[in-house]
Amino acid sequence: MTYPIAFIIVAISVLVSIYVSFYFRKHTRTSSSFFVAGGEIPWKINGMAMFGDYCSAASFLGVAGAIAIMGIDGWWLALGFFATWMAVLFLVAGPLKNAGKFTVADVIGTRFGQDKNIRTISMIITLVLSALYLVPQIVGAGHLFRLLLGWEYLTTVIVSGVLITVLVVLGGMKGTTFNQAIQGVVLLGAMLLLLIAASVMFFKGNPFGIVKAAKEIVPPVVAAKQAPELVKNASNAHEAIKTVRAALSGAPSGLTPGVGLRDFWNHLSLILGLFFGVLGLPHILIRFYTVKSAKAAQRSIEFTIWGLAIFYTAVLFVGLAIMYILYPDLVTLVATGKKGIATNMAVPMLGQKLGGELFLGLIAAGALAAMLSTCTGLLITATTSIAHDLYASILRPDSTDEQRVSFAKKAVFILSGISLLLAIWLKNQNVGMLVGMSFGIAASTFAPALVLTVWWKGLTRQGIIAGMWVGLAVSLLFTFARFFKLKTFLGLPVLVNPALYSIPVALLVFIIVSLTTKDKGKVEEFMAIAHCKK
C-alpha cells in the first residue's frame, strides 16, 4: 500500500457512510420512504445534501484541475454550475414541489395525465443523464484510489461501484440525504483547508497573492506545447515559471481568457449548456420532493447557493495555487499525453505536497465524499424513475409497494454495472468536461420541458413529447461525436458541448408542434396547483 495513513483516513470516512446508510435501513420499506424519504427531510439538511450532491468529483477535482492547467478558462465550468441556481430558485423549485411527487414525469403528468409516451421518454432521459453523470464521478474515484492505493484502474472503479450500490440499497433516500449532508461538509472543509494551507505556506498568508502570481504564469497547456523542455532542469516551481515566461514573453497568463477553449462558438455552447442544464438535472429536481412544502424547497436552494458561492470562490484560488506550486509536474504530465491525470489528480497532488500523507488522506476523503454524494443521488434518482415511471406506471400498475421497492433495489445493480463499463471506456476524459456535456443534454430535454410546462399555457401533449425526443437525439448525437473525436458531424463543427445545436432545435420543436396541435391538458387546474403559495 502506497499511503497507509491516507488510506486509514479514507477508510474511516467510508465506514461512517456505511454506518449512516445502515442506521436508516428501516426507512426503505415503502416506495415513498425509499424514493423521497417520505418528504420529511428538514430544509437545512436538504440544502446541505443538495450542496453535497451538486459539488461532485467534477467540481472538487475537475474544475480546480482545469484551472490549474489552462487558467481562468477552467472557471467557466464553475460559473455555469453556479449561476443557474438563481433560475432554479425562481422558475421551477416551487411549482415542481407543488405539482410533483417522485419524478419529473409526475409534474408533466399532473398537467397531461398518465401518458405512457411521456413516462417513457422521461424515464429514458433520466437514465441517460444519470449514467453519463455517474461516469465522471467513478472516473475521478478510480484515479484517486489508484494514486492512493496503487491499485489498477479497473479494480478501483469496481470497488467504487460496489460501494455506491451498497450505500443506496441500504439507506434509500433518507440514508443518502444524511450522507450527502455530511459529505458536503467534508468536501467544503477540505477545499478551504487547501486554500488556507497554500496561502500560508507559499503566499505569506495572503490568498490574493495567488492571483498576483497567476498573472505571470504561462498556463501549463501552453508551456507543454511550446517549450516543455524548459521545466526539466529548473530547481523549483518558481524558477520553472520564470524560465518559461522569459522564453515565451508574449504568451497568455493564468488569468487570460480564451486559453482553454478554441473559439467564441465553443464558449457560447458551453455556457448555454451549463446555465440551462441545472434546470433539467433529475437528481437535483428530486430533492424538492424530500421536503414538506414549496417554501421549504426554496429555502433549501437558498442554503445551497450560499454554500456554492463559498466553495467555487475557494476552487478558483486553489486551482491557481496548484498551477504555481505544481508547475513543473503539470507541464510534464500534459507534455507526455497525461492531461487527464494532470486535470483530475491535481487537487490530491497539492494535498500531498502541502501536508504529506495526512493532507492527502483528508483531501482524498473530501474527493471521495464528493463522488459518493453525487453517485448515490444519481443512482437513487435513476432507480426511482425506473421503478415508478416504468414498473409501477406502465409494466405493473397493480404491483404492491413491497414489489416496487424490491424492483428498485435490483435496478440499482444494473445501473451501476452500465456506469462501470462507461467509466472504463472514458477513463482519460476530463471529469469536469464530461459533466458539462451531461448538462448540455439536460438543457435540451428536461429544462425546456419543465419550464414550458409550468409557465406556458400553450404547450401541448404532442409538443412536449416531440420536443423531448428531438432534444435528446440531437444532444446525444453531438455528445458521442465528441467522444469519437469527430471534427465535424452533419456538416457542423463538433463543439465542446452540444447545447448550441440541441437547445434551439428542441425549443423550435416544442413551440412549432404545440402551435399546430390542441391537447393542452388540464392547463388551468395544473397552473393553480403549480403556482399555489404554501
PDB file of N, CA and C in Angstrom, residues 244-290:
ATOM      1  N   VAL A 244      10.116  29.772 -18.183  1.00  0.00           N
ATOM      2  CA  VAL A 244       9.127  29.660 -19.270  1.00  0.00           C
ATOM      3  C   VAL A 244       8.625  31.040 -19.674  1.00  0.00           C
ATOM      4  N   ARG A 245       8.382  31.904 -18.693  1.00  0.00           N
ATOM      5  CA  ARG A 245       7.899  33.254 -19.022  1.00  0.00           C
ATOM      6  C   ARG A 245       8.935  34.031 -19.833  1.00  0.00           C
ATOM      7  N   ALA A 246      10.202  33.865 -19.469  1.00  0.00           N
ATOM      8  CA  ALA A 246      11.260  34.575 -20.215  1.00  0.00           C
ATOM      9  C   ALA A 246      11.345  34.088 -21.660  1.00  0.00           C
ATOM     10  N   ALA A 247      11.119  32.799 -21.858  1.00  0.00           N
ATOM     11  CA  ALA A 247      11.190  32.238 -23.215  1.00  0.00           C
ATOM     12  C   ALA A 247       9.941  32.535 -24.026  1.00  0.00           C
ATOM     13  N   LEU A 248       8.806  32.644 -23.354  1.00  0.00           N
ATOM     14  CA  LEU A 248       7.524  32.882 -24.039  1.00  0.00           C
ATOM     15  C   LEU A 248       6.918  34.184 -23.511  1.00  0.00           C
ATOM     16  N   SER A 249       7.601  35.270 -23.742  1.00  0.00           N
ATOM     17  CA  SER A 249       7.192  36.557 -23.146  1.00  0.00           C
ATOM     18  C   SER A 249       5.814  37.027 -23.628  1.00  0.00           C
ATOM     19  N   GLY A 250       5.444  36.662 -24.840  1.00  0.00           N
ATOM     20  CA  GLY A 250       4.147  37.102 -25.351  1.00  0.00           C
ATOM     21  C   GLY A 250       3.017  36.127 -25.103  1.00  0.00           C
ATOM     22  N   ALA A 251       3.285  35.065 -24.375  1.00  0.00           N
ATOM     23  CA  ALA A 251       2.260  34.032 -24.146  1.00  0.00           C
ATOM     24  C   ALA A 251       1.212  34.511 -23.149  1.00  0.00           C
ATOM     25  N   PRO A 252       0.016  33.939 -23.178  1.00  0.00           N
ATOM     26  CA  PRO A 252      -1.027  34.329 -22.210  1.00  0.00           C
ATOM     27  C   PRO A 252      -0.634  33.929 -20.792  1.00  0.00           C
ATOM     28  N   SER A 253      -1.366  34.483 -19.813  1.00  0.00           N
ATOM     29  CA  SER A 253      -1.108  34.138 -18.415  1.00  0.00           C
ATOM     30  C   SER A 253      -2.248  33.272 -17.876  1.00  0.00           C
ATOM     31  N   GLY A 254      -2.136  32.931 -16.601  1.00  0.00           N
ATOM     32  CA  GLY A 254      -3.182  32.122 -15.974  1.00  0.00           C
ATOM     33  C   GLY A 254      -4.507  32.844 -15.864  1.00  0.00           C
ATOM     34  N   LEU A 255      -4.516  34.175 -16.052  1.00  0.00           N
ATOM     35  CA  LEU A 255      -5.763  34.949 -15.969  1.00  0.00           C
ATOM     36  C   LEU A 255      -6.263  35.397 -17.337  1.00  0.00           C
ATOM     37  N   THR A 256      -5.606  34.942 -18.393  1.00  0.00           N
ATOM     38  CA  THR A 256      -6.017  35.335 -19.750  1.00  0.00           C
ATOM     39  C   THR A 256      -7.167  34.443 -20.238  1.00  0.00           C
ATOM     40  N   PRO A 257      -8.315  35.026 -20.608  1.00  0.00           N
ATOM     41  CA  PRO A 257      -9.409  34.192 -21.127  1.00  0.00           C
ATOM     42  C   PRO A 257      -9.107  33.688 -22.531  1.00  0.00           C
ATOM     43  N   GLY A 258      -9.676  32.553 -22.874  1.00  0.00           N
ATOM     44  CA  GLY A 258      -9.552  32.029 -24.235  1.00  0.00           C
ATOM     45  C   GLY A 258      -8.473  30.988 -24.423  1.00  0.00           C
ATOM     46  N   VAL A 259      -7.739  30.635 -23.352  1.00  0.00           N
ATOM     47  CA  VAL A 259      -6.665  29.656 -23.495  1.00  0.00           C
ATOM     48  C   VAL A 259      -7.211  28.239 -23.651  1.00  0.00           C
ATOM     49  N   GLY A 260      -8.221  27.922 -22.854  1.00  0.00           N
ATOM     50  CA  GLY A 260      -8.700  26.539 -22.814  1.00  0.00           C
ATOM     51  C   GLY A 260      -9.678  26.171 -23.902  1.00  0.00           C
ATOM     52  N   LEU A 261     -10.479  27.108 -24.333  1.00  0.00           N
ATOM     53  CA  LEU A 261     -11.464  26.812 -25.371  1.00  0.00           C
ATOM     54  C   LEU A 261     -11.030  27.426 -26.693  1.00  0.00           C
ATOM     55  N   ARG A 262     -11.530  26.835 -27.755  1.00  0.00           N
ATOM     56  CA  ARG A 262     -10.969  27.163 -29.052  1.00  0.00           C
ATOM     57  C   ARG A 262     -11.444  28.479 -29.650  1.00  0.00           C
ATOM     58  N   ASP A 263     -12.749  28.774 -29.474  1.00  0.00           N
ATOM     59  CA  ASP A 263     -13.276  29.965 -30.119  1.00  0.00           C
ATOM     60  C   ASP A 263     -14.583  30.384 -29.455  1.00  0.00           C
ATOM     61  N   PHE A 264     -15.178  31.442 -30.009  1.00  0.00           N
ATOM     62  CA  PHE A 264     -16.408  32.012 -29.449  1.00  0.00           C
ATOM     63  C   PHE A 264     -17.538  31.005 -29.395  1.00  0.00           C
ATOM     64  N   TRP A 265     -17.694  30.189 -30.446  1.00  0.00           N
ATOM     65  CA  TRP A 265     -18.844  29.279 -30.503  1.00  0.00           C
ATOM     66  C   TRP A 265     -18.712  28.165 -29.460  1.00  0.00           C
ATOM     67  N   ASN A 266     -17.489  27.722 -29.192  1.00  0.00           N
ATOM     68  CA  ASN A 266     -17.303  26.736 -28.136  1.00  0.00           C
ATOM     69  C   ASN A 266     -17.622  27.329 -26.771  1.00  0.00           C
ATOM     70  N   HIS A 267     -17.180  28.563 -26.549  1.00  0.00           N
ATOM     71  CA  HIS A 267     -17.519  29.246 -25.296  1.00  0.00           C
ATOM     72  C   HIS A 267     -19.029  29.335 -25.125  1.00  0.00           C
ATOM     73  N   LEU A 268     -19.684  29.814 -26.175  1.00  0.00           N
ATOM     74  CA  LEU A 268     -21.127  30.039 -26.101  1.00  0.00           C
ATOM     75  C   LEU A 268     -21.870  28.732 -25.842  1.00  0.00           C
ATOM     76  N   SER A 269     -21.485  27.678 -26.536  1.00  0.00           N
ATOM     77  CA  SER A 269     -22.170  26.400 -26.376  1.00  0.00           C
ATOM     78  C   SER A 269     -21.999  25.860 -24.952  1.00  0.00           C
ATOM     79  N   LEU A 270     -20.795  25.989 -24.419  1.00  0.00           N
ATOM     80  CA  LEU A 270     -20.548  25.511 -23.058  1.00  0.00           C
ATOM     81  C   LEU A 270     -21.374  26.298 -22.040  1.00  0.00           C
ATOM     82  N   ILE A 271     -21.397  27.605 -22.191  1.00  0.00           N
ATOM     83  CA  ILE A 271     -22.142  28.432 -21.232  1.00  0.00           C
ATOM     84  C   ILE A 271     -23.636  28.127 -21.300  1.00  0.00           C
ATOM     85  N   LEU A 272     -24.171  27.986 -22.513  1.00  0.00           N
ATOM     86  CA  LEU A 272     -25.596  27.652 -22.657  1.00  0.00           C
ATOM     87  C   LEU A 272     -25.920  26.331 -21.967  1.00  0.00           C
ATOM     88  N   GLY A 273     -25.060  25.342 -22.212  1.00  0.00           N
ATOM     89  CA  GLY A 273     -25.304  24.026 -21.617  1.00  0.00           C
ATOM     90  C   GLY A 273     -25.257  24.060 -20.114  1.00  0.00           C
ATOM     91  N   LEU A 274     -24.274  24.756 -19.561  1.00  0.00           N
ATOM     92  CA  LEU A 274     -24.137  24.796 -18.109  1.00  0.00           C
ATOM     93  C   LEU A 274     -25.252  25.612 -17.466  1.00  0.00           C
ATOM     94  N   PHE A 275     -25.586  26.738 -18.088  1.00  0.00           N
ATOM     95  CA  PHE A 275     -26.580  27.625 -17.469  1.00  0.00           C
ATOM     96  C   PHE A 275     -27.959  26.978 -17.404  1.00  0.00           C
ATOM     97  N   PHE A 276     -28.383  26.361 -18.503  1.00  0.00           N
ATOM     98  CA  PHE A 276     -29.731  25.788 -18.531  1.00  0.00           C
ATOM     99  C   PHE A 276     -29.769  24.345 -18.023  1.00  0.00           C
ATOM    100  N   GLY A 277     -28.576  23.735 -17.886  1.00  0.00           N
ATOM    101  CA  GLY A 277     -28.553  22.324 -17.531  1.00  0.00           C
ATOM    102  C   GLY A 277     -29.114  22.009 -16.165  1.00  0.00           C
ATOM    103  N   VAL A 278     -28.817  22.848 -15.168  1.00  0.00           N
ATOM    104  CA  VAL A 278     -29.275  22.550 -13.809  1.00  0.00           C
ATOM    105  C   VAL A 278     -30.798  22.482 -13.749  1.00  0.00           C
ATOM    106  N   LEU A 279     -31.463  23.261 -14.611  1.00  0.00           N
ATOM    107  CA  LEU A 279     -32.933  23.250 -14.637  1.00  0.00           C
ATOM    108  C   LEU A 279     -33.488  21.883 -15.020  1.00  0.00           C
ATOM    109  N   GLY A 280     -32.617  21.024 -15.556  1.00  0.00           N
ATOM    110  CA  GLY A 280     -33.112  19.722 -16.012  1.00  0.00           C
ATOM    111  C   GLY A 280     -32.405  18.531 -15.409  1.00  0.00           C
ATOM    112  N   LEU A 281     -31.596  18.733 -14.368  1.00  0.00           N
ATOM    113  CA  LEU A 281     -30.892  17.596 -13.765  1.00  0.00           C
ATOM    114  C   LEU A 281     -31.809  16.850 -12.807  1.00  0.00           C
ATOM    115  N   PRO A 282     -32.162  15.618 -13.110  1.00  0.00           N
ATOM    116  CA  PRO A 282     -33.173  14.921 -12.298  1.00  0.00           C
ATOM    117  C   PRO A 282     -32.754  14.666 -10.859  1.00  0.00           C
ATOM    118  N   HIS A 283     -31.433  14.462 -10.603  1.00  0.00           N
ATOM    119  CA  HIS A 283     -31.031  14.181  -9.218  1.00  0.00           C
ATOM    120  C   HIS A 283     -31.088  15.438  -8.345  1.00  0.00           C
ATOM    121  N   ILE A 284     -31.107  16.621  -8.963  1.00  0.00           N
ATOM    122  CA  ILE A 284     -31.329  17.848  -8.199  1.00  0.00           C
ATOM    123  C   ILE A 284     -32.828  18.078  -8.020  1.00  0.00           C
ATOM    124  N   LEU A 285     -33.582  17.875  -9.088  1.00  0.00           N
ATOM    125  CA  LEU A 285     -35.026  18.131  -9.032  1.00  0.00           C
ATOM    126  C   LEU A 285     -35.729  17.218  -8.029  1.00  0.00           C
ATOM    127  N   ILE A 286     -35.258  15.982  -7.884  1.00  0.00           N
ATOM    128  CA  ILE A 286     -35.925  15.054  -6.976  1.00  0.00           C
ATOM    129  C   ILE A 286     -35.819  15.512  -5.521  1.00  0.00           C
ATOM    130  N   ARG A 287     -34.834  16.342  -5.227  1.00  0.00           N
ATOM    131  CA  ARG A 287     -34.643  16.789  -3.854  1.00  0.00           C
ATOM    132  C   ARG A 287     -35.767  17.727  -3.409  1.00  0.00           C
ATOM    133  N   PHE A 288     -36.507  18.323  -4.376  1.00  0.00           N
ATOM    134  CA  PHE A 288     -37.631  19.171  -3.997  1.00  0.00           C
ATOM    135  C   PHE A 288     -38.749  18.348  -3.355  1.00  0.00           C
ATOM    136  N   TYR A 289     -38.773  17.049  -3.647  1.00  0.00           N
ATOM    137  CA  TYR A 289     -39.843  16.196  -3.116  1.00  0.00           C
ATOM    138  C   TYR A 289     -39.509  15.615  -1.746  1.00  0.00           C
ATOM    139  N   THR A 290     -38.291  15.855  -1.264  1.00  0.00           N
ATOM    140  CA  THR A 290     -37.894  15.279   0.022  1.00  0.00           C
ATOM    141  C   THR A 290     -38.218  16.196   1.202  1.00  0.00           C
TER     142      THR A 290
END
